[in-house]
């Protein structure tokens, strides 16, 4: 993986789960990864942050929307009004 976890979730991010998402997911694991991802984004270490975003999607089915500061494990892939996968360009 090439990265050490920054935060074993005691907070660490201000993203919220999309209110319409009821898909079963390991919320603790997602929160840990989200905290790590935010740390790397703040440090402008975008390759590491993008790798965590990809891990969230592949391992947990979680899509992140940075503009809205939300995430969802909704198997439908999110709402149709959203664009992109939540990376820097979003």
C-alpha positions in Angstrom: 0.0 0.0 0.0 2.8 2.4 0.7 1.0 4.5 3.4 0.7 4.4 7.1 -2.8 5.2 8.5 -3.0 8.7 9.8 -5.9 8.4 12.1 -7.6 5.4 13.7 -10.9 7.3 13.6 -11.7 9.3 16.7 -13.1 11.9 14.4 -10.8 13.1 11.7 -13.2 14.1 8.9 -16.3 16.1 8.4 -18.0 14.1 5.7 -21.5 12.7 6.3 -23.2 9.6 4.9 -25.9 10.4 2.4 -29.2 10.3 4.2 -30.8 8.1 1.6 -28.1 5.4 1.8 -29.1 2.4 3.9 -26.7 -0.1 2.3 -24.9 -2.3 4.9 -21.3 -1.2 5.2 -18.5 -1.2 7.8 -19.0 2.4 8.9 -16.0 2.2 11.3 -13.7 1.1 8.5 -15.1 3.8 6.1 -14.6 6.5 8.8 -11.0 5.5 9.3 -10.3 5.6 5.6 -12.1 8.9 5.2 -10.0 10.4 8.0 -6.8 9.2 6.3 -8.0 10.5 2.9 -8.8 13.9 4.3 -5.4 14.1 6.0 -3.6 13.4 2.7 -5.8 15.8 0.8 -4.9 18.6 3.2 -1.2 17.8 2.8 -1.7 17.9 -1.0 -0.6 14.3 -1.2 -3.3 13.6 -3.9 -1.9 10.3 -5.1 -2.3 8.8 -1.6 -5.8 10.4 -1.2 -6.9 9.1 -4.6 -5.7 5.6 -3.7 -7.8 5.7 -0.6 -10.8 6.9 -2.6 -10.3 4.0 -4.9 -10.0 1.6 -2.0 -13.2 2.9 -0.5 -14.9 2.1 -3.8 -13.4 -1.3 -4.5 -13.3 -2.7 -0.9 -16.5 -1.1 0.5 -18.5 0.1 -2.5 -18.3 3.7 -1.2 -18.4 6.7 -3.5 -17.2 10.0 -2.1 -18.5 13.5 -3.2 -16.1 16.1 -2.0 -18.1 19.2 -3.0 -21.1 18.0 -0.9 -18.8 16.5 1.8 -20.9 13.3 1.6 -20.3 9.6 1.0 -22.6 6.7 0.0 -22.4 2.9 -0.2 -25.5 2.9 -2.2 -25.2 0.1 -4.7 -27.0 2.2 -7.4 -23.9 4.4 -7.5 -25.4 7.6 -6.2 -27.9 10.0 -7.4 -27.9 10.9 -11.1 -27.4 14.6 -10.5 -23.9 14.0 -9.2 -20.9 13.9 -11.5 -17.4 12.4 -11.1 -16.0 10.3 -8.4 -15.1 12.9 -5.9 -11.5 13.6 -6.8 -9.6 16.9 -7.1 -11.4 18.0 -10.2 -14.9 17.6 -8.7 
